[in-house]
Short mmCIF file of C-alpha atoms in Angstrom, two decimals:
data_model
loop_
_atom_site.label_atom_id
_atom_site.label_comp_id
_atom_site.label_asym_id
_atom_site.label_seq_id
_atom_site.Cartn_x
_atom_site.Cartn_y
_atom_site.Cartn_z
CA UNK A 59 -27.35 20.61 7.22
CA UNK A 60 -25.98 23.52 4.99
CA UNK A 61 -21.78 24.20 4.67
CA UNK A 62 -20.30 27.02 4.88
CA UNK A 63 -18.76 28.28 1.10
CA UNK A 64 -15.46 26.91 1.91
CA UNK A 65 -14.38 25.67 -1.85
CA UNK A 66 -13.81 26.99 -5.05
CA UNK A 67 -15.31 26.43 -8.07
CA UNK A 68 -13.83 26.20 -11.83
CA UNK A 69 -16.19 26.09 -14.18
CA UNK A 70 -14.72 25.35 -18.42
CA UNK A 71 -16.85 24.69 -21.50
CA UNK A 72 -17.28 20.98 -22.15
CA UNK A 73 -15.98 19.97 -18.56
CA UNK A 74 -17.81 19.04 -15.33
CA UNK A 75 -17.18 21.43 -13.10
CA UNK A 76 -13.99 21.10 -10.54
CA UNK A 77 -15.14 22.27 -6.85
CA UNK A 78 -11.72 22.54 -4.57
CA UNK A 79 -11.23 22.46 -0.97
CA UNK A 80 -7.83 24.50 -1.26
CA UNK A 81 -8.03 27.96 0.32
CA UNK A 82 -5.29 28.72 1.61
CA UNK A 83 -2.80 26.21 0.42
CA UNK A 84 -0.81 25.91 -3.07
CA UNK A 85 -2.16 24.38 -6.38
CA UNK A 86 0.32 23.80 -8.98
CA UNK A 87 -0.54 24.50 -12.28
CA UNK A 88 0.46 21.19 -13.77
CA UNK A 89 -2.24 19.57 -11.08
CA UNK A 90 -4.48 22.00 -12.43
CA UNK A 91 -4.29 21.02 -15.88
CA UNK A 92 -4.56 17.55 -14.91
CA UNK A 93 -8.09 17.96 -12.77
CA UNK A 94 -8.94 19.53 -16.04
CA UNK A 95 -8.42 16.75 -18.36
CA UNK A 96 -10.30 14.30 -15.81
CA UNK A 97 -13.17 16.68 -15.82
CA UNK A 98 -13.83 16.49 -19.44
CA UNK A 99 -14.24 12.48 -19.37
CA UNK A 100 -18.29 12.40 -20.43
CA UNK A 101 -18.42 9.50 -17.59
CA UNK A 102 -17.70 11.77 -14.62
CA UNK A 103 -21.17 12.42 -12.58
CA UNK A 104 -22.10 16.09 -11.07
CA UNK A 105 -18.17 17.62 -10.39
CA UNK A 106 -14.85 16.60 -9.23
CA UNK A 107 -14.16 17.47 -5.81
CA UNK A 108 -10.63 18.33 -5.10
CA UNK A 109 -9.37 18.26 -1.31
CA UNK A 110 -6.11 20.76 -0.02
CA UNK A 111 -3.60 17.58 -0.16
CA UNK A 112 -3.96 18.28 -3.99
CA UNK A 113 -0.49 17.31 -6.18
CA UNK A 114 0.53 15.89 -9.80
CA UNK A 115 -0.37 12.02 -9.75
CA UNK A 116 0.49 9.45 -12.33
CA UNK A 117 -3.20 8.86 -14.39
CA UNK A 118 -4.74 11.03 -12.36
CA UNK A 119 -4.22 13.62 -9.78
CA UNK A 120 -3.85 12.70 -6.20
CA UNK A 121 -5.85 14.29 -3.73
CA UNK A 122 -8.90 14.17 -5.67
CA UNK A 123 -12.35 12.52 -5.68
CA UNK A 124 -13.66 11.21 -9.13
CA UNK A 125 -17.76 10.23 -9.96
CA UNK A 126 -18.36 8.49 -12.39
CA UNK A 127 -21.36 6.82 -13.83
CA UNK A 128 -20.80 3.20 -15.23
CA UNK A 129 -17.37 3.27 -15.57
CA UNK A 130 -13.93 3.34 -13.67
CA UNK A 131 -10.81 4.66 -14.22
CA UNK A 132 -7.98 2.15 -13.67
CA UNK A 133 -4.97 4.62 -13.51
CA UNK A 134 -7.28 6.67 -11.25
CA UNK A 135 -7.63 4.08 -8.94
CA UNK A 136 -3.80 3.58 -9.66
CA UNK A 137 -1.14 0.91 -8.47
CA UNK A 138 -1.24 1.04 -4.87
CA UNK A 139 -4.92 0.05 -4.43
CA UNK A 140 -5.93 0.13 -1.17
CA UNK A 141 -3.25 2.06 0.15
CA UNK A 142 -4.33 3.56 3.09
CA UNK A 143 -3.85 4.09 7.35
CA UNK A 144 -4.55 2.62 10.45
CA UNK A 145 -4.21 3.57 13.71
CA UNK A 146 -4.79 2.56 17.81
CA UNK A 147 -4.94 4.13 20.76
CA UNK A 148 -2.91 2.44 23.64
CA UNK A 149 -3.18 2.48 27.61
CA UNK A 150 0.41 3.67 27.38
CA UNK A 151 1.50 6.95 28.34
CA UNK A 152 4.49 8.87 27.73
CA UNK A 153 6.11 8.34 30.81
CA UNK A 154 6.30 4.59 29.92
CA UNK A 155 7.80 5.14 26.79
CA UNK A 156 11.53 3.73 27.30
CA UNK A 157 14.00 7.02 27.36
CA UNK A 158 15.97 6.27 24.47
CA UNK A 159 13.21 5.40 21.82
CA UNK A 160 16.04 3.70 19.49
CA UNK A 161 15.80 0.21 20.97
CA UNK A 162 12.01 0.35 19.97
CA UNK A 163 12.46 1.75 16.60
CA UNK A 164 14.78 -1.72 16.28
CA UNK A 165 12.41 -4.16 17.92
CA UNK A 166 9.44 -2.49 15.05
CA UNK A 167 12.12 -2.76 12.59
CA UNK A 168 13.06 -6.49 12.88
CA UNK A 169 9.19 -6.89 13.37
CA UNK A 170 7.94 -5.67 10.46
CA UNK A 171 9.75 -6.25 6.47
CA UNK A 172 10.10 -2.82 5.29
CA UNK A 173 11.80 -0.96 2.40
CA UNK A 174 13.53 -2.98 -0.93
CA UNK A 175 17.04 -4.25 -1.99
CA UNK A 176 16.81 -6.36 -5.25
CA UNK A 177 20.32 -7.45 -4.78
CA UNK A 178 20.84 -10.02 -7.82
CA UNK A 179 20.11 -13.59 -6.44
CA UNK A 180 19.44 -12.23 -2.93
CA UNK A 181 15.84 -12.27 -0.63
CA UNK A 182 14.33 -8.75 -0.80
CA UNK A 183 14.42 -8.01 2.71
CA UNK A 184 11.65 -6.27 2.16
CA UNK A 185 9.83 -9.04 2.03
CA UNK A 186 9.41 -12.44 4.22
CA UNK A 187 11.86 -15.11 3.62
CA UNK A 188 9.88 -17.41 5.71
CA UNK A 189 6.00 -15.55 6.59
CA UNK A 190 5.22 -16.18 10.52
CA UNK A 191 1.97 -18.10 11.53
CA UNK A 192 -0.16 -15.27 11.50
CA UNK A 193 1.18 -14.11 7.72
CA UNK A 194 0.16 -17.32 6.65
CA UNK A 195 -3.40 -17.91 8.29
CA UNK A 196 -4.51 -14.75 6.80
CA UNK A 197 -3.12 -15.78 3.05
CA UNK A 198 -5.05 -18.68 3.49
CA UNK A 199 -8.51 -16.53 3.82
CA UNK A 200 -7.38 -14.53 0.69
CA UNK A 201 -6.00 -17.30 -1.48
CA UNK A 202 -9.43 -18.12 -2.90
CA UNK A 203 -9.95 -14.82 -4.15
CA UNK A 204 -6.14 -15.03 -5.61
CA UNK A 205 -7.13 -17.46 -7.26
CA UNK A 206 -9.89 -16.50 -9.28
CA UNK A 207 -7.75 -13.77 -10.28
CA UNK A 208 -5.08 -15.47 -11.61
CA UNK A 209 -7.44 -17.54 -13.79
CA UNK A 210 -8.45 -14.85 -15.59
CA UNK A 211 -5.11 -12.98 -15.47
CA UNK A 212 -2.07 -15.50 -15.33
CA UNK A 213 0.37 -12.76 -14.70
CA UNK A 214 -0.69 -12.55 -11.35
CA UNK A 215 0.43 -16.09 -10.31
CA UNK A 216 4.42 -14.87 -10.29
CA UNK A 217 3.93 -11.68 -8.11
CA UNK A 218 4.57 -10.58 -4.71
CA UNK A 219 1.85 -11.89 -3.04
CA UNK A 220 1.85 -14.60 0.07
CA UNK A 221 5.46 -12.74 0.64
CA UNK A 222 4.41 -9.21 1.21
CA UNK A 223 1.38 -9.57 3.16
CA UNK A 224 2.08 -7.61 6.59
CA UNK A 225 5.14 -5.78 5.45
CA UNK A 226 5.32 -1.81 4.91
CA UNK A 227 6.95 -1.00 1.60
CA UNK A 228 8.65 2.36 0.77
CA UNK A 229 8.60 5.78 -0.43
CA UNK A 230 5.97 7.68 2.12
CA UNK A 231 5.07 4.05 4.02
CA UNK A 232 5.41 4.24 7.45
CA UNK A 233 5.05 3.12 11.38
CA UNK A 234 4.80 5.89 13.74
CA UNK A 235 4.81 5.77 17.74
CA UNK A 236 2.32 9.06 18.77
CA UNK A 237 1.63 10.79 21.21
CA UNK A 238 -1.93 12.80 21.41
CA UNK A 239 -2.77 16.04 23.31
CA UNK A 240 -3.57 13.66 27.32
CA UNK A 241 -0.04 12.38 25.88
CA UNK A 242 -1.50 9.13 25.19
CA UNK A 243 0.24 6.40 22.99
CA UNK A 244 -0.61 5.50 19.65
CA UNK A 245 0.50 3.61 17.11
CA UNK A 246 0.08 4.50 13.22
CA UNK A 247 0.84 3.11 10.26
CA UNK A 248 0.14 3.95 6.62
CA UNK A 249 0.70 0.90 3.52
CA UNK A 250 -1.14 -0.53 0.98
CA UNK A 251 -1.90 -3.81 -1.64
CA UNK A 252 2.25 -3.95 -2.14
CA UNK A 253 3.34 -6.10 -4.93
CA UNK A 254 0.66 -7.59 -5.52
CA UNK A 255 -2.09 -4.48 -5.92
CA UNK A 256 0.61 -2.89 -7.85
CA UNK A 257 0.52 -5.87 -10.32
CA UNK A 258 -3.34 -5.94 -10.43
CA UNK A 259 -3.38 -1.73 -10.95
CA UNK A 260 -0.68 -2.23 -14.24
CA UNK A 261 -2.59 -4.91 -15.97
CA UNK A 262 -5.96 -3.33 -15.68
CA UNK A 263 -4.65 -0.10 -16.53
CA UNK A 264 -2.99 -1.73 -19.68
CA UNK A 265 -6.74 -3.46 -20.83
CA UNK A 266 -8.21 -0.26 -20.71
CA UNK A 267 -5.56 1.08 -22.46
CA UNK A 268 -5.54 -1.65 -25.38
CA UNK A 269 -9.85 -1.72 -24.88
CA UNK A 270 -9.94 2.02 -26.26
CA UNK A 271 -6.96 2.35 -28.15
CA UNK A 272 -9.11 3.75 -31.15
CA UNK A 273 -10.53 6.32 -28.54
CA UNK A 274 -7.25 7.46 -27.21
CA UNK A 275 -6.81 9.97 -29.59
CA UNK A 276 -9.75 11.52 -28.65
CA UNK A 277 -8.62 11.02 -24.61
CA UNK A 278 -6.43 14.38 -23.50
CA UNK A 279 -4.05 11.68 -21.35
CA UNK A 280 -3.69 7.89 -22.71
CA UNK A 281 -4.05 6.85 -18.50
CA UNK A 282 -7.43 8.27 -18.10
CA UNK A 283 -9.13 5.23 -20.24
CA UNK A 284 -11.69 3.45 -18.65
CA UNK A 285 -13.24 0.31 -18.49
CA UNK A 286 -17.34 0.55 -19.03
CA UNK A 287 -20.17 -1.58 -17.10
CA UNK A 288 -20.72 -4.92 -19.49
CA UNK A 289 -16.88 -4.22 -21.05
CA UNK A 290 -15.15 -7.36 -20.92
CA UNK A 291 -12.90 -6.67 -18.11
CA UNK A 292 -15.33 -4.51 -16.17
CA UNK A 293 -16.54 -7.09 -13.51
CA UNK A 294 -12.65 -8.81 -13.89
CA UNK A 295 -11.28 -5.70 -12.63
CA UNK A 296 -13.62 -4.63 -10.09
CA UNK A 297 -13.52 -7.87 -8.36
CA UNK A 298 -9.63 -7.89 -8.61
CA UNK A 299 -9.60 -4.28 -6.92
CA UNK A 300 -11.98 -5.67 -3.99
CA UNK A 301 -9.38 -8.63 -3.54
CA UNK A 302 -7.02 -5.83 -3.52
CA UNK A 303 -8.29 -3.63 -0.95
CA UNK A 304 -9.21 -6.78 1.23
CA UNK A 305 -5.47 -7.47 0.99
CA UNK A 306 -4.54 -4.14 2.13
CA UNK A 307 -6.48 -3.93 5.07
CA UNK A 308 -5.39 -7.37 6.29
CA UNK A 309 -1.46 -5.72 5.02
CA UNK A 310 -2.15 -3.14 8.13
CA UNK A 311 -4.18 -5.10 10.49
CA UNK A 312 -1.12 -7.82 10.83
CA UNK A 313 1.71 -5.13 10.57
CA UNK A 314 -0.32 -3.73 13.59
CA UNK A 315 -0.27 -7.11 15.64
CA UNK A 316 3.38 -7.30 14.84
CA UNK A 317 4.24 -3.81 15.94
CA UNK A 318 1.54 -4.28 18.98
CA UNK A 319 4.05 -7.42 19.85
CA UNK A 320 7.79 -5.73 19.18
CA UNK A 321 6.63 -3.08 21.53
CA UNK A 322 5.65 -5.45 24.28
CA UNK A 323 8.96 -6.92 24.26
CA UNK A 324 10.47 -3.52 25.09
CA UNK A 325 7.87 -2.25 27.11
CA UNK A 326 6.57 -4.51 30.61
CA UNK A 327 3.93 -2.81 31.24
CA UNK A 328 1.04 -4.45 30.50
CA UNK A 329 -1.37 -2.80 28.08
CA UNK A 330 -3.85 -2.48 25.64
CA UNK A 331 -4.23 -1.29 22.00
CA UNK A 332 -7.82 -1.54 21.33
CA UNK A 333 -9.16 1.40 22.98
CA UNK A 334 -9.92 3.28 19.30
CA UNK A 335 -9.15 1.92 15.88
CA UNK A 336 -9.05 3.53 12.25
CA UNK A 337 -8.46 1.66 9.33
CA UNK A 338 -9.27 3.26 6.56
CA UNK A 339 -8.39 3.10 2.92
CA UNK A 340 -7.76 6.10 0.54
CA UNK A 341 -6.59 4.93 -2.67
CA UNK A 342 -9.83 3.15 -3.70
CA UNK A 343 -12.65 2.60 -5.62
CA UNK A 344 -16.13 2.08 -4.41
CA UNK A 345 -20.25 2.05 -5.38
CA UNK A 346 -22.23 4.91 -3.40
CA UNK A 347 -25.06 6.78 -3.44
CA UNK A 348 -24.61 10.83 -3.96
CA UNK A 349 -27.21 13.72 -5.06
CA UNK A 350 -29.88 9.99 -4.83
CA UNK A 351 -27.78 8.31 -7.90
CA UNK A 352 -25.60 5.49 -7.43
CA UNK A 353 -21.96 6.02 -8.87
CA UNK A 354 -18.53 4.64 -8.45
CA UNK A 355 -16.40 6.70 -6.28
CA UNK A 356 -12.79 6.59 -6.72
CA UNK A 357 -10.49 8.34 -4.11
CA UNK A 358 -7.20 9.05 -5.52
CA UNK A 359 -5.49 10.44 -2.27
CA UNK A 360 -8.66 11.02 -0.43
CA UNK A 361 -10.45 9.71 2.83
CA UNK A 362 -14.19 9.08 3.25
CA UNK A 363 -15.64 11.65 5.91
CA UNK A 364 -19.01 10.38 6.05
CA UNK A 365 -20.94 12.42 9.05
CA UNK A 366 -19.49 10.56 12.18
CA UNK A 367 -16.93 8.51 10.29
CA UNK A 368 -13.42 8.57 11.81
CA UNK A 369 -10.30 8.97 9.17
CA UNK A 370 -6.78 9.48 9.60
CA UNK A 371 -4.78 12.63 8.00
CA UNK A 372 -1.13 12.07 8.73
CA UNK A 373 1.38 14.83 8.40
CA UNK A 374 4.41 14.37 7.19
CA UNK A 375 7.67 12.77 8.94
CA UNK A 376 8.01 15.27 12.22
CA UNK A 377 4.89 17.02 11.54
CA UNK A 378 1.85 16.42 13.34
CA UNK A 379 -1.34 13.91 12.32
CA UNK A 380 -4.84 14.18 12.70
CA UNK A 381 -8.03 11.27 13.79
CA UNK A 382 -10.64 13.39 12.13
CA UNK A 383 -14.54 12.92 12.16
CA UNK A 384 -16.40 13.47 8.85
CA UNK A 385 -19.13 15.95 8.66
CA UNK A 386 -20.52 14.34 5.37
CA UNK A 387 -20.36 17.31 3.26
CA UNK A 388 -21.92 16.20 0.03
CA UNK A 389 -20.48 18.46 -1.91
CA UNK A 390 -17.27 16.71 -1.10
CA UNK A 391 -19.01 13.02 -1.98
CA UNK A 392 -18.25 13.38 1.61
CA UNK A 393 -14.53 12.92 1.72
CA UNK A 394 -11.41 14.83 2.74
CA UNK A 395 -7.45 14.71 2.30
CA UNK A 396 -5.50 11.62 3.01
CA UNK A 397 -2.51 13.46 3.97
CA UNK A 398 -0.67 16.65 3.94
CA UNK A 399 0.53 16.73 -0.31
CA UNK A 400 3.62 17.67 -1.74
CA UNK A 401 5.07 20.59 -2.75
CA UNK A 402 7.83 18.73 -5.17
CA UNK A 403 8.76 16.07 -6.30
CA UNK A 404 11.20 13.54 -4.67
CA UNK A 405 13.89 14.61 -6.76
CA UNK A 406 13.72 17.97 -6.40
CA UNK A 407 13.64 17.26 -2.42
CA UNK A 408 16.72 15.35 -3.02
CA UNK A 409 18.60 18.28 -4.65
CA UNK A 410 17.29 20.96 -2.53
CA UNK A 411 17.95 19.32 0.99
CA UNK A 412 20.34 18.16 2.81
CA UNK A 413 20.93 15.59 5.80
CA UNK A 414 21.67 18.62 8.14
CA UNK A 415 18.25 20.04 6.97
CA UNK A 416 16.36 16.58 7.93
CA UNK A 417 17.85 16.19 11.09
CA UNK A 418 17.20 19.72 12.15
CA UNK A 419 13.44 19.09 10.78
CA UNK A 420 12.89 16.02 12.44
CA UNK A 421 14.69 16.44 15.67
CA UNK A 422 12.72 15.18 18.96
CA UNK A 423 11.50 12.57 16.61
CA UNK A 424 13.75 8.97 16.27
CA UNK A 425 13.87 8.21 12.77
CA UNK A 426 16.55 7.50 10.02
CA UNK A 427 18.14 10.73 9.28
CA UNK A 428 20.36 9.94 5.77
CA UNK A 429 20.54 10.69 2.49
CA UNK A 430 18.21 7.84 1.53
CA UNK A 431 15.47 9.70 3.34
CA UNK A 432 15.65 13.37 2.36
CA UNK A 433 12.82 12.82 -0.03
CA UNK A 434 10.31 12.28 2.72
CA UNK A 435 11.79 15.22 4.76
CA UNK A 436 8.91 17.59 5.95
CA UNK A 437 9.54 20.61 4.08
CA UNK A 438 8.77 18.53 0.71
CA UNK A 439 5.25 18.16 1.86
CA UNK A 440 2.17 21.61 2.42
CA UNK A 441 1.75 22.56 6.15
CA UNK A 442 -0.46 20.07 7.31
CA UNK A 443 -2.46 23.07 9.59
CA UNK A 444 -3.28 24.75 6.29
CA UNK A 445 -4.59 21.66 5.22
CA UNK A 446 -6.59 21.30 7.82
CA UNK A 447 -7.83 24.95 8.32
CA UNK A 448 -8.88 24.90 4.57
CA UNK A 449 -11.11 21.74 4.94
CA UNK A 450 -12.70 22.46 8.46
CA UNK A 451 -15.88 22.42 6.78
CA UNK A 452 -15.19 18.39 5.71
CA UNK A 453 -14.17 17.00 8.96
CA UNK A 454 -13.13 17.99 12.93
CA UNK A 455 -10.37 17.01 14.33
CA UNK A 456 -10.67 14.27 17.17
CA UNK A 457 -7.39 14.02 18.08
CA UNK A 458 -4.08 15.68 16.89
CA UNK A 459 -0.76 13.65 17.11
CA UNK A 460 2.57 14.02 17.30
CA UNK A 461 5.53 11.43 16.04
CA UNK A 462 8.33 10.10 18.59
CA UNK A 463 9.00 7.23 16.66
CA UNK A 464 9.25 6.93 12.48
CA UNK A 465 10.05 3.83 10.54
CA UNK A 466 10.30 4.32 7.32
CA UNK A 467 10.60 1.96 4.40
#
């Protein structure tokens, strides 16, 4: 089925070309540059396909989907592997949300471990002290796999593992209470492979690093070396990013039962929360078949949009958030945007806002409103709408939310 021209394409000698999904919305020139670099790597397959959340990344740049043909980038893939969203509908309605939402923002709180405090020869609250039943049934199914790991990488035994499954993290991690358009509950929440992936992502990255340390010169960034099919660590780290993204999703699917629970305890009413899922990762790494070649697909900020394929694209904190269905453009390697993208950088948020600002910006929604929280405040992020106008030829929206309830890390 043919697409509409929707995209851009930049074409440079000795690069594949760079097709982006970005009408409309801003493209910083430092992003740019980067897309550039990854496009000259003689492993990427066909083009890189950039989606409208587009920003600076550490390796590489997020919001973009890399090919590549018997090799992966580590730093692409980067440190939060697996990060990602899920969300469910509920038979809750707005009416039966309690008028003052703060007791329920507390009962999700105590629910779920979220944010960090590394206070010298203090728990990381953060983290479990003491995981619950249900932490600990599904570290038992991923243990195995932990396992293997550490045999081949030791490091990995002394991480955050066992203690950060089913808690939420920080920085842009969240739990949301939404409402849709029939002002239907959901809840959302977005995390990834915590400690743990993060560990896995800075070893890897640091093999490929030391593997092609005579090629480096020839590499225009150090992060973008990559570990080949029959390397040494090639089938070590692509089994370590599996275990990675299986610990993510299992990371959402029990902060979900936990929030599902908290809210019960505030709420009476009897109700469901099965009644449409999403999990989906998009910070990943993946074997697929494009253009009838079979490639590795990594999605550095982006969602798969296969045709029928539900994703989430969450705005940011008091914005609105999308359930999208992919259209399976293949010029996209069927993807889209995992999010809305920044427009600057935390610390320029920091400087340029205030706590006045985010309270006016998030107002209607409860939340934290400090100073620890200004980085996440909406205007540091692209309109989500433009985002979505400029890739309406990638997905259509299913349902469009909006926030009454925001934890963040």
């Amino acid at each position: 089925m043919p697409h509409p021209a929707d995209h851009d394409t930049l074409t440079l000698p000795g690069a594949a070309p760079i097709k982006l999904w970005t009408h409309g919305v801003p493209v910083e020139e430092a992003a740019r540059t980067q897309l550039i670099h990854t496009a000259r790597l003689p492993i990427i397959y066909k083009h890189l396909a950039v989606m409208p959340d587009v920003h600076l990344g550490k390796g590489s740049t997020i919001g973009s989907v890399i090919p590549t043909l018997g090799a992966i980038i580590p730093a692409a893939v980067g440190v939060d592997i697996g990060c990602g969203m899920m969300a469910v509908r509920t038979t809750l309605t707005a009416a039966d949300l309690p008028d003052n939402l703060h007791g329920l923002r507390s009962a999700i709180e105590k629910a779920v471990p979220h944010g960090r405090d590394m206070t010298r020869g203090k728990r990381d609250h953060g983290s479990w002290g003491k995981p619950p039943a249900s932490v600990d049934a599904a570290w038992k199914r991923l243990q195995p796999g932990f396992r293997r790991l550490v045999e081949r990488a030791p490091r990995l035994e002394k991480t955050n593992n066992h203690a950060h499954l089913g808690t939420l993290g920080t920085g842009n991690h969240f739990i949301e209470v939404c409402l849709d358009e029939a002002d239907r509950v959901w809840f959302m929440l977005h995390s990834g492979s915590r400690g743990v992936g993060n560990a896995i992502g800075r070893h890897y990255i640091e093999l490929a690093q030391a593997d092609m340390r005579q090629h480096l010169a020839n590499l225009p960034d150090k992060d973008l070396a990559y570990l080949t099919e029959g390397a040494r660590h090639f089938d070590d780290y692509v089994e370590a990013v599996g275990w990675a993204q299986d610990f993510a999703r299992a990371n959402r699917e029990l902060m979900m039962a936990h929030l599902i629970d908290a809210t019960r305890h505030v709420i009476k009413k009897p109700f469901t929360a099965d009644q449409q899922a999403v999990n989906c990762h998009h910070n990943y790494v993946q074997k697929e078949t494009h253009f009838g070649r079979e490639v590795f697909i990594t999605r550095k900020g982006a969602v798969a949009a296969q045709a029928g394929q539900l994703g989430i694209i969450p705005g940011s904190m008091g914005a609105a958030s999308y359930i999208v269905r992919g259209k399976g453009n293949p010029e996209s390697f069927c993807s889209c945007s995992h999010g809305a993208g920044r427009v600057m950088s935390r610390t320029a948020a920091r400087k340029q806002f205030t706590v006045d600002d985010q309270v006016r910006a998030t107002a209607g929604v409860e939340c934290r409103k400090d100073a620890d929280v200004i980085d996440e405040i909406p205007m540091a992020y692209k309109d989500i709408d433009a985002v979505m106008e400029a890739q309406a030829g990638l997905v259509e929206v299913v349902y469009r939310l909006r926030q009454v309830v925001c934890v963040k890390g």
